[in-house]
Coordinates of C-alpha atoms and ligand atoms in Angstrom, one line a residue:
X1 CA -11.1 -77.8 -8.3
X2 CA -9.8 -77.6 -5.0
X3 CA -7.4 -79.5 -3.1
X4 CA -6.8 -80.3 1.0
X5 CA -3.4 -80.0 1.9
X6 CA -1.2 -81.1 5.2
X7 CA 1.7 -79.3 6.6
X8 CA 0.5 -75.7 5.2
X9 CA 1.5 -73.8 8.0
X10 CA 5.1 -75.4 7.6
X11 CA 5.5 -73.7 4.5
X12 CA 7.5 -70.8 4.0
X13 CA 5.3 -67.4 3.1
X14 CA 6.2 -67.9 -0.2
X15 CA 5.6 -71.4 -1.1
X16 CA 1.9 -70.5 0.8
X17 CA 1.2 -68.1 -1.8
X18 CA 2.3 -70.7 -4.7
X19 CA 0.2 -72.8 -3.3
X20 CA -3.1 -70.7 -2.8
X21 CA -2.5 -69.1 -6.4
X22 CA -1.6 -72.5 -8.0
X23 CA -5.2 -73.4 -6.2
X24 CA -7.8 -71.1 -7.0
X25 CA -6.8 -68.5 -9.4
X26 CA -6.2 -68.5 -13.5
X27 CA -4.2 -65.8 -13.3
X28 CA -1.8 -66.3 -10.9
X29 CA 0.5 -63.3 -11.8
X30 CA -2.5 -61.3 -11.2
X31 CA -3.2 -62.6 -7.6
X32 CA 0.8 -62.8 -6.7
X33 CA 1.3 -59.4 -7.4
X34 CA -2.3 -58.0 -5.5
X35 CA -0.9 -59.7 -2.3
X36 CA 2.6 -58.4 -2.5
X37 CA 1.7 -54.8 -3.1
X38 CA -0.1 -54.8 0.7
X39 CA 3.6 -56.0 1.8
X40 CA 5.3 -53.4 4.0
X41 CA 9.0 -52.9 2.7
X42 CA 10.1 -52.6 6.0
X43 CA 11.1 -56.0 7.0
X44 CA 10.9 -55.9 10.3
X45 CA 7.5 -54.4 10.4
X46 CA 6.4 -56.6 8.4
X47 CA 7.7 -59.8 10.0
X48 CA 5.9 -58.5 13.1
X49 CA 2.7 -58.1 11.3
X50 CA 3.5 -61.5 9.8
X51 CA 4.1 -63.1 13.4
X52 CA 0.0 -61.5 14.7
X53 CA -1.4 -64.9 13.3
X54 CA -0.8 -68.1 11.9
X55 CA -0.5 -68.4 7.8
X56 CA -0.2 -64.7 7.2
X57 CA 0.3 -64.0 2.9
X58 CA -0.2 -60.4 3.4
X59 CA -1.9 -57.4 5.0
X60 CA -5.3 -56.1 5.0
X61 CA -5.7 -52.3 5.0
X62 CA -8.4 -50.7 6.7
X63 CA -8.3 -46.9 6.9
X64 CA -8.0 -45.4 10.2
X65 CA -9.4 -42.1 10.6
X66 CA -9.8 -39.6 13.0
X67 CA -12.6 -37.8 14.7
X68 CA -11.3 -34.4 16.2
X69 CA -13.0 -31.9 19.1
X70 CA -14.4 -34.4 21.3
X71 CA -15.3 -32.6 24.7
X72 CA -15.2 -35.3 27.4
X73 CA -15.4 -34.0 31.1
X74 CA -13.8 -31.1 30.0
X75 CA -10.4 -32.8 28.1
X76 CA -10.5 -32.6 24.3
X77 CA -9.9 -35.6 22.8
X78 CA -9.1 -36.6 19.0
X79 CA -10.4 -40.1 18.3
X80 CA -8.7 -42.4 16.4
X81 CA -10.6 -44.6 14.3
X82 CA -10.4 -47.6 11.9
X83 CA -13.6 -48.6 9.9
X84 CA -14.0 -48.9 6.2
X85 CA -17.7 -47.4 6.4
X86 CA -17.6 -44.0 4.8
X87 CA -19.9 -42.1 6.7
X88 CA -18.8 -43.2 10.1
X89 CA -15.9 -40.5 10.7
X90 CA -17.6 -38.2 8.9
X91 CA -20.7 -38.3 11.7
X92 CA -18.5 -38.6 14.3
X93 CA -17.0 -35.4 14.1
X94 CA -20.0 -33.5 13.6
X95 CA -21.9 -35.2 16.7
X96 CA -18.6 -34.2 18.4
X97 CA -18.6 -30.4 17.0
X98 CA -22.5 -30.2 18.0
X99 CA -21.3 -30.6 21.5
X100 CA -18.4 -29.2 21.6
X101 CA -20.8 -26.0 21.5
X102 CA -23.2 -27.9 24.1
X103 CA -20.6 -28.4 27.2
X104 CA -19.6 -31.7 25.5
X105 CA -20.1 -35.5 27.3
X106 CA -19.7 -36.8 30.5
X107 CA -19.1 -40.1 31.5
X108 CA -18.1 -42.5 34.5
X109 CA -17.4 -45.8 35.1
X110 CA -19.9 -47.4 37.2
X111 CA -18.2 -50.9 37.7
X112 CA -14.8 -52.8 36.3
X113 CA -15.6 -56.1 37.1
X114 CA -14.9 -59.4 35.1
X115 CA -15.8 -62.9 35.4
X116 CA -14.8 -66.0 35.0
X117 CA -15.5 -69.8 35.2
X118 CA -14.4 -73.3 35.9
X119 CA -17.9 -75.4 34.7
X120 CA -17.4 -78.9 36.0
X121 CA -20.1 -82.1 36.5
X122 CA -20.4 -83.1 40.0
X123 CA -22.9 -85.9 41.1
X124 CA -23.3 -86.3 44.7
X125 CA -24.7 -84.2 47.7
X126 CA -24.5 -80.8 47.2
X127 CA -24.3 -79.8 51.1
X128 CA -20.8 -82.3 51.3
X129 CA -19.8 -80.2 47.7
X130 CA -20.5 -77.1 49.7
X131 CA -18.2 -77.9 52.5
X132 CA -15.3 -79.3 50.1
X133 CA -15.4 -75.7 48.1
X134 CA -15.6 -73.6 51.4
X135 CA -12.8 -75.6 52.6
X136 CA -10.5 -75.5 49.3
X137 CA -11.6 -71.5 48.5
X138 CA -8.3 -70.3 50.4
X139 CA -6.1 -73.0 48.5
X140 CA -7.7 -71.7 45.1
X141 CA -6.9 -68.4 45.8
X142 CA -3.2 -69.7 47.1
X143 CA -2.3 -71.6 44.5
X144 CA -2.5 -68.6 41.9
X145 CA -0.5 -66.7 44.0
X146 CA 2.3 -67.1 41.3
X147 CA 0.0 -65.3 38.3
X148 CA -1.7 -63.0 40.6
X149 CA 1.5 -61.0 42.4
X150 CA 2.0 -58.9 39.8
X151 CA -1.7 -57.9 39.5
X152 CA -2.0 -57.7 43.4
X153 CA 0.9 -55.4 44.0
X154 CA -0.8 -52.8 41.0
X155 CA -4.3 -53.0 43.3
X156 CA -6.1 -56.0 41.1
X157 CA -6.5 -59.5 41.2
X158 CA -9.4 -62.2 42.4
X159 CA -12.0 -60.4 43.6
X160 CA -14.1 -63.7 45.0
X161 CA -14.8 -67.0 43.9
X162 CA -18.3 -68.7 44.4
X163 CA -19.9 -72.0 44.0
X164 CA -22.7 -71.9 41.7
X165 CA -25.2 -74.9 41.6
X166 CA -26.6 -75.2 37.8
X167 CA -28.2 -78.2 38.3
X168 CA -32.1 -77.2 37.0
X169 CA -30.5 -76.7 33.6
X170 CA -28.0 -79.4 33.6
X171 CA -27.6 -82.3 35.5
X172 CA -24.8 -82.4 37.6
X173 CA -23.7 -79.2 36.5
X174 CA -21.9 -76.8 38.5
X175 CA -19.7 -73.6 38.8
X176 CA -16.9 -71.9 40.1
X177 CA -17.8 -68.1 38.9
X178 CA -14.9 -66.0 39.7
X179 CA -14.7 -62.3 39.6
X180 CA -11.2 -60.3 38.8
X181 CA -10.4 -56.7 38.7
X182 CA -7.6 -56.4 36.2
X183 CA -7.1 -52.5 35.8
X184 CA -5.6 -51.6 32.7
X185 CA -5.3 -55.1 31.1
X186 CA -8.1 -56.3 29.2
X187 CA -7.1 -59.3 31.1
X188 CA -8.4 -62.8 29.6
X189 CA -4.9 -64.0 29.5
X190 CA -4.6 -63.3 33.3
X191 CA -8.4 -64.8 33.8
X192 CA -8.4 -67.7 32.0
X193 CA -4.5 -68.8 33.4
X194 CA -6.3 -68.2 37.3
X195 CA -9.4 -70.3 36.1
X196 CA -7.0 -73.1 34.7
X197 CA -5.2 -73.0 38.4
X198 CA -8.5 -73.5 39.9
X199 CA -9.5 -76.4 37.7
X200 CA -6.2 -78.2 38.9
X201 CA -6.9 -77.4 42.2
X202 CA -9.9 -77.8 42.3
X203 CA -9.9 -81.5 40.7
X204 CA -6.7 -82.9 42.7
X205 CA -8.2 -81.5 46.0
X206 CA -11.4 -83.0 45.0
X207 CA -9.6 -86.8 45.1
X208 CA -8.0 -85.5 48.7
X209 CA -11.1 -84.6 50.7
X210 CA -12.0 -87.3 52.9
X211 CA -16.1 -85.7 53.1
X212 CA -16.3 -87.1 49.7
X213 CA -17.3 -90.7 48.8
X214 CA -15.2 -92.7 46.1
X215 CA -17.5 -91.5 43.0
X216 CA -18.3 -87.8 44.5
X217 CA -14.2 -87.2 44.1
X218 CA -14.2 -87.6 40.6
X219 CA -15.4 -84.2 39.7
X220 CA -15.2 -83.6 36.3
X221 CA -13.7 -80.3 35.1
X222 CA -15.4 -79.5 31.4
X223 CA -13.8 -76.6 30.6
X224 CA -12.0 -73.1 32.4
X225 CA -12.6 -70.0 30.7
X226 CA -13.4 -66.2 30.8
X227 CA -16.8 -64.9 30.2
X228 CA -17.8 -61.8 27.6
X229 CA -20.5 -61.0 29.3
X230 CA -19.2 -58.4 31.5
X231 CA -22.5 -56.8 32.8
X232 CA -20.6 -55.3 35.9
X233 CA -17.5 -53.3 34.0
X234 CA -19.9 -50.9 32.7
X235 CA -19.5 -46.7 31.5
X236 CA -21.6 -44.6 31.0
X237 CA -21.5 -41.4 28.7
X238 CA -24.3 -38.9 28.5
X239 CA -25.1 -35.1 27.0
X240 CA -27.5 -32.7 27.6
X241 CA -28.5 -29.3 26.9
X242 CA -31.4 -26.6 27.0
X243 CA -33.7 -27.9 24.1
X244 CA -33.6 -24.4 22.8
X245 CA -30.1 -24.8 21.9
X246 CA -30.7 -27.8 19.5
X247 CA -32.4 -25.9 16.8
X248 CA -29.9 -24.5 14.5
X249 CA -31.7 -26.2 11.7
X250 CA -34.0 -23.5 10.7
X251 CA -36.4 -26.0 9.3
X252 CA -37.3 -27.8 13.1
X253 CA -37.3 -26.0 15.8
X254 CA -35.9 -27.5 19.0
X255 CA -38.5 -28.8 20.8
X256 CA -39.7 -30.7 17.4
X257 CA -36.5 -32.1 17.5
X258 CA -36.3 -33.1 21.1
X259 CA -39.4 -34.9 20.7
X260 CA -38.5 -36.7 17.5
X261 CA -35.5 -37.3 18.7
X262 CA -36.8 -39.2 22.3
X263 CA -39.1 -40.9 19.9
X264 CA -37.2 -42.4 17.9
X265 CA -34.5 -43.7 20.9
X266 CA -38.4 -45.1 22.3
X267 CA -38.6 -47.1 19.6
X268 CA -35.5 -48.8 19.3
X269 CA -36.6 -49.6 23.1
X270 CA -39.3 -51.4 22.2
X271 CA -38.8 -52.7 18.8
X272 CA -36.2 -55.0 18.3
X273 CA -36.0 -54.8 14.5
X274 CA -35.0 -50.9 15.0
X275 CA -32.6 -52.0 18.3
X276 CA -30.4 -53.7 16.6
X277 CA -29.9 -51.1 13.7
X278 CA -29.8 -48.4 16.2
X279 CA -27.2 -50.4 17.9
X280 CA -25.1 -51.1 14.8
X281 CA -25.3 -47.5 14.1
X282 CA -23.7 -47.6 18.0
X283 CA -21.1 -50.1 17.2
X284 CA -19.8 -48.4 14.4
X285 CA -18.3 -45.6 16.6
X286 CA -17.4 -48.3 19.7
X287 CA -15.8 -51.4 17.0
X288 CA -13.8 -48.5 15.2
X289 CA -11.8 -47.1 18.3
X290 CA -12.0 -50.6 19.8
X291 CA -10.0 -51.8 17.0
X292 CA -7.9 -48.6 16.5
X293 CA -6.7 -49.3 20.0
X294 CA -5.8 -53.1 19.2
X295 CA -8.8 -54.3 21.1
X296 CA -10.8 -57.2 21.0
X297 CA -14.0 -56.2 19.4
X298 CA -15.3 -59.2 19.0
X299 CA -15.8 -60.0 22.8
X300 CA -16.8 -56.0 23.1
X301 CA -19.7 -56.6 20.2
X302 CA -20.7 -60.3 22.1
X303 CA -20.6 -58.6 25.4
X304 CA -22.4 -55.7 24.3
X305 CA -25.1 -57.4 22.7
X306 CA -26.0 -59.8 25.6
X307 CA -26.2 -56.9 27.6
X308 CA -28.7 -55.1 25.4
X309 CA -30.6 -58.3 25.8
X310 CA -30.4 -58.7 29.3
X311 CA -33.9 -58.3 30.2
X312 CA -35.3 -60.9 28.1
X313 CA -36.3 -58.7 24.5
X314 CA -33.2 -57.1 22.8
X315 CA -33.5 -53.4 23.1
X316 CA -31.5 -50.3 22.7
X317 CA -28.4 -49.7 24.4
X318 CA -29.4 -45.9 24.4
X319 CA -31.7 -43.3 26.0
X320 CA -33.2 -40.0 26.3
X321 CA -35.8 -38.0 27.6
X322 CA -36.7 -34.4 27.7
X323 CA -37.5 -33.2 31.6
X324 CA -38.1 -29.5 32.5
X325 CA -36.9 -28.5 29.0
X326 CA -33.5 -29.7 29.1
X327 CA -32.8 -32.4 26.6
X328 CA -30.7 -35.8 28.1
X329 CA -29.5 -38.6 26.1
X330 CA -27.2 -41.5 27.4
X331 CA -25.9 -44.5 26.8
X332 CA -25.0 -47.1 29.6
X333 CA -22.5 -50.0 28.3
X334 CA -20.3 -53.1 29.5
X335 CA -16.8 -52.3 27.8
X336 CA -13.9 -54.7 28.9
X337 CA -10.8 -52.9 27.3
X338 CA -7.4 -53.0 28.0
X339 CA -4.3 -50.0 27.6
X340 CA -2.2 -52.5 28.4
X341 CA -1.0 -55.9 27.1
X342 CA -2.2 -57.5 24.2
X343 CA -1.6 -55.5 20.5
X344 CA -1.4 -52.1 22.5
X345 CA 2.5 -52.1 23.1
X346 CA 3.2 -53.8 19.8
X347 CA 1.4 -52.7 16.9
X348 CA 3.4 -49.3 15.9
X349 CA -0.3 -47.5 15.0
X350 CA -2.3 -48.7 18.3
X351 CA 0.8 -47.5 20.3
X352 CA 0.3 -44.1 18.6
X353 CA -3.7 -44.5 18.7
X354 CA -2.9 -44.5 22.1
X355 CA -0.8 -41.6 22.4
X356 CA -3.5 -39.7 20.5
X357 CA -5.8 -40.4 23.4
X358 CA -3.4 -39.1 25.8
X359 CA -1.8 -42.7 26.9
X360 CA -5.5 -43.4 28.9
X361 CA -6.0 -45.9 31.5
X362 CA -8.4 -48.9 30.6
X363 CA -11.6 -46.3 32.4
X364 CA -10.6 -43.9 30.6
X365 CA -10.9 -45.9 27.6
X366 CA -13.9 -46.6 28.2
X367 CA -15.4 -43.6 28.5
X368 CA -13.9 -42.6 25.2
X369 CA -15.3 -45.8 23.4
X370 CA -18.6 -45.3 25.4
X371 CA -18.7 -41.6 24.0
X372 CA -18.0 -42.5 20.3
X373 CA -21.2 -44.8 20.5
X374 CA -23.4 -42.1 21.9
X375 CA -22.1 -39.2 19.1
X376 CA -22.3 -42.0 16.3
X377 CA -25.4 -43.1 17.7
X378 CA -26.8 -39.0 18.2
X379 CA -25.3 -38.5 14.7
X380 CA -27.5 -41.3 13.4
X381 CA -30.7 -40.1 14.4
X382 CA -30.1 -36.4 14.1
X383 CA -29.6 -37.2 10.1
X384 CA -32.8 -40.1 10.3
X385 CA -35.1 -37.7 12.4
X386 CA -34.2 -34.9 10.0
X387 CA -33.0 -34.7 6.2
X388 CA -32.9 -38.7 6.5
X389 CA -29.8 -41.2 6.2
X390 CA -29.0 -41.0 2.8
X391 CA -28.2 -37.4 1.9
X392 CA -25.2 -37.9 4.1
X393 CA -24.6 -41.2 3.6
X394 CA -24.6 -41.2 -0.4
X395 CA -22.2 -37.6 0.0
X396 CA -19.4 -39.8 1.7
X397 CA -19.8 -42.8 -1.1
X398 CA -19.7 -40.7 -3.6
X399 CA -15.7 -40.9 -3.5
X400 CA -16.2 -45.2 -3.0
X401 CA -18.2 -44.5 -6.7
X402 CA -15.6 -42.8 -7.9
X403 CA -12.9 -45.1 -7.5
X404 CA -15.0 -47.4 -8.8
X405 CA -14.7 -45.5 -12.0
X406 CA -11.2 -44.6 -11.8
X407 CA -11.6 -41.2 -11.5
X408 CA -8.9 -38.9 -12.0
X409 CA -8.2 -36.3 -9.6
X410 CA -9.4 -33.7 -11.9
X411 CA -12.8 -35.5 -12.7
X412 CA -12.9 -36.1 -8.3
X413 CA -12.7 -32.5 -8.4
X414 CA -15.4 -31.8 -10.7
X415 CA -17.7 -34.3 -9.3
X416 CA -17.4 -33.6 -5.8
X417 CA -18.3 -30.1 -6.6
X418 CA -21.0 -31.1 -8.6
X419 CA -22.5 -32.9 -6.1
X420 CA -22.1 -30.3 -3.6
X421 CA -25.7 -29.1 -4.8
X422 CA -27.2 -32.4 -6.5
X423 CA -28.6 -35.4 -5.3
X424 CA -25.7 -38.1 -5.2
X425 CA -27.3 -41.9 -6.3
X426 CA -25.1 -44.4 -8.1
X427 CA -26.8 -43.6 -11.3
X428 CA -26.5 -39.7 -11.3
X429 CA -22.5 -40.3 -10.5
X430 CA -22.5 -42.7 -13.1
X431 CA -24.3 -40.5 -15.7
X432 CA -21.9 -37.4 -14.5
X433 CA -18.7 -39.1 -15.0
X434 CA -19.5 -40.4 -18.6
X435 CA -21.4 -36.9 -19.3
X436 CA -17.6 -35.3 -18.1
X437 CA -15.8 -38.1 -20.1
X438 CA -17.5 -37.3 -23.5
X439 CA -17.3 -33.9 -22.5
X440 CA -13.7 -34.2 -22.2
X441 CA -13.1 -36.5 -25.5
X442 CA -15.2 -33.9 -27.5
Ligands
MEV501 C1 -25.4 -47.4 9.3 O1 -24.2 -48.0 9.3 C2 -25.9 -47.2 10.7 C3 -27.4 -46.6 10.8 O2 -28.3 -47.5 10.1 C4 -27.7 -46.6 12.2 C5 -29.2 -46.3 12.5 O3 -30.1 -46.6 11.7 O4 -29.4 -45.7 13.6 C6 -27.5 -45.3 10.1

């Protein structure tokens, strides 16, 4: 039976884990032991991993992998990524190979701007609320001089700050929607401290401004805060080539391809079942180097997805076409990523993800994330289009099976030979591991 407790996060590491084993499990030697096996024996180290969040007991391993001969306007790259799906680094090396061949991706950053706002209730005359904000505008900007120096002297900072009247959805409900470039920070710390500046301005100004009437200066300030949604820092990535040159698999040619290809991309347009697998497939290259450079992937995924919905039916955040026999497919995303700030100059393997990816600047980032979507995402459909998803897929689990039979490294061995010319399903492993086993106790 469970129990509430008070004071947990006072507790030393230790006494946490007494307590959570004590809790909820029988065997609490069992459970003790499993969480301090994931504990790094360099102290420091771990202390700092410790330090990343509140009540930390241990660490959780995820593999990070890497995805070499990636071709982006003409730099090779070697991807670093960290995803527990087996098939994921596996495809993206081959979608990067494929182009390698091809003339590899190009990409640009269209836009790096982000937004933020103050949403506050105001009921009164709009016009007089009009003149206080174009009035107080230069004293917003002002009074953040303090947080924005820095960012100002390196080329960023407030971009512009409007009013924005809300007041069909909500009554008395406006905003302040700010935009800020931040260049190579991700930059929610430095948008959310200028949008709590503005609220304070913003408020005690309000109380000042003798346009106002006694009940139109109490504006009330509901809450400051960055958006996700970052529609207008978006990359783009794209590859193309002759749709001759996509036929190496003798049993398609390429224009077969091509056109299965485009089809199926035209279908994850329309149909928003196959858009959102089609964009997981996506995600699976973007959320892995998002997370192998200590980025914030859950604002990427949010940000992403509203994006994919943004004209009213969720739909793919890919495309191609075929046009006077050259084959194009793109991708065109909102990515707010930073180099700088954050985990990326304290986690010891984002600092070296990072050096990987020749130390980039938050664009160039981008473009790398934006380009592991696309090859995941080409990868995908190549395999679905063709010999279908689970050939591949069922090759890279077989080793997840394995382990899940504590295979030796002799019987890995055998097997993964084996099923170098078999079918790979759960029960044919199964069957071939006990078939070896008797084999071997004969
Ligand atoms: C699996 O993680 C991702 C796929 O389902 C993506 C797709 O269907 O395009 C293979």
């Amino acid at each position: 039976m469970s129990k509430s407790i008070s004071g947990f996060s006072k507790l030393s590491k230790s006494k946490k884990i007494d307590w959570i084993v004590d809790t909820y499990f029988s065997k609490t030697n069992d459970a003790k032991a499993i969480l301090k096996q994931y504990w790094n024996s360099n102290e420091t180290l771990q202390q700092l991993h410790d330090e990343f969040i509140e009540n930390t007991i241990t660490n959780y391993y995820l593999p990070l992998g890497v995805a070499p001969n990636f071709l982006i306007n003409n730099t090779l790259y070697t991807i670093p990524m960290a995803i527990e799906e087996s098939s994921v680094v596996a495809a993206a090396s081959k979608a990067a190979k494929f182009w390698l061949d091809r003339g590899g991706f190009k990409t640009k950053v269209i836009s790096t701007n982000k937004i933020g706002q103050v949403h506050f209730m105001y009921h009164g005359n709009f016009n007089t609320l009009l003149q206080f904000f174009k009035t107080v505008k230069p004293k917003l900007i002002e009074d953040t001089k303090a947080i924005t120096k820095n960012m100002e002297l390196r080329g960023g900072g407030i971009l512009d700050i409007e009013l924005k009247d809300k007041t069909k959805d909500i009554k008395g409900y406006y905003q302040l929607h700010a935009s800020f470039e931040t260049l190579d920070a991700m930059g929610a710390n430095f948008i959310n401290s200028c949008l709590e500046q503005f609220a304070k301005t913003f408020k005690d100004e309000a109380l000042q401004f003798e346009g106002f009437s006694k009940e139109e200066k109490n504006i009330q300030i509901v809450m400051s805060i960055l958006s996700n949604y970052v529609p207008d820092c978006l990359v783009r990535a794209e590859v193309s080539c002759d749709v001759d040159r996509l036929n190496e698999n003798n049993s398609i040619t390429g224009e077969e391809f091509a056109n299965k290809f485009v089809q199926a991309v035209n279908i994850a347009e329309v149909e928003p079942y196959r858009a959102v697998t089609h964009n997981k497939g996506i995600m699976n290259g973007i959320d892995a180097v998002v997370l192998a450079t200590g980025n914030d992937f859950r604002a990427v995924e949010a940000g992403v997805h509203a994006y994919a919905s943004r004209h009213g039916k969720y739909s793919s955040l890919t495309h191609a076409k075929i046009e006077n026999g050259v084959f194009n497919f793109w991708i065109e995303i909102p990515l707010a990523l930073g180099t700088v700030g954050g985990l990326t100059g304290l986690h010891p393997l984002v600092k070296l993800a990072l050096e990987l990816l020749h130390k980039p600047s938050a664009k160039e980032l981008m473009q790398i994330v934006a380009v592991a979507g696309l090859a995941q995402n080409f990868a995908a459909l190549r395999s679905l289009t063709t010999t279908g998803i689970q050939q591949g897929h069922m090759k890279m689990h077989l080793m997840n099976i394995l382990n899940q039979f504590e295979a030796n490294d002799d019987e890995k061995h055998t097997l993964t030979e084996h099923f170098k010319n078999n079918t790979v399903t759960h029960n044919a492993v199964v069957e071939a591991i006990n078939n070896l086993r008797v084999k071997h106790s004969d």
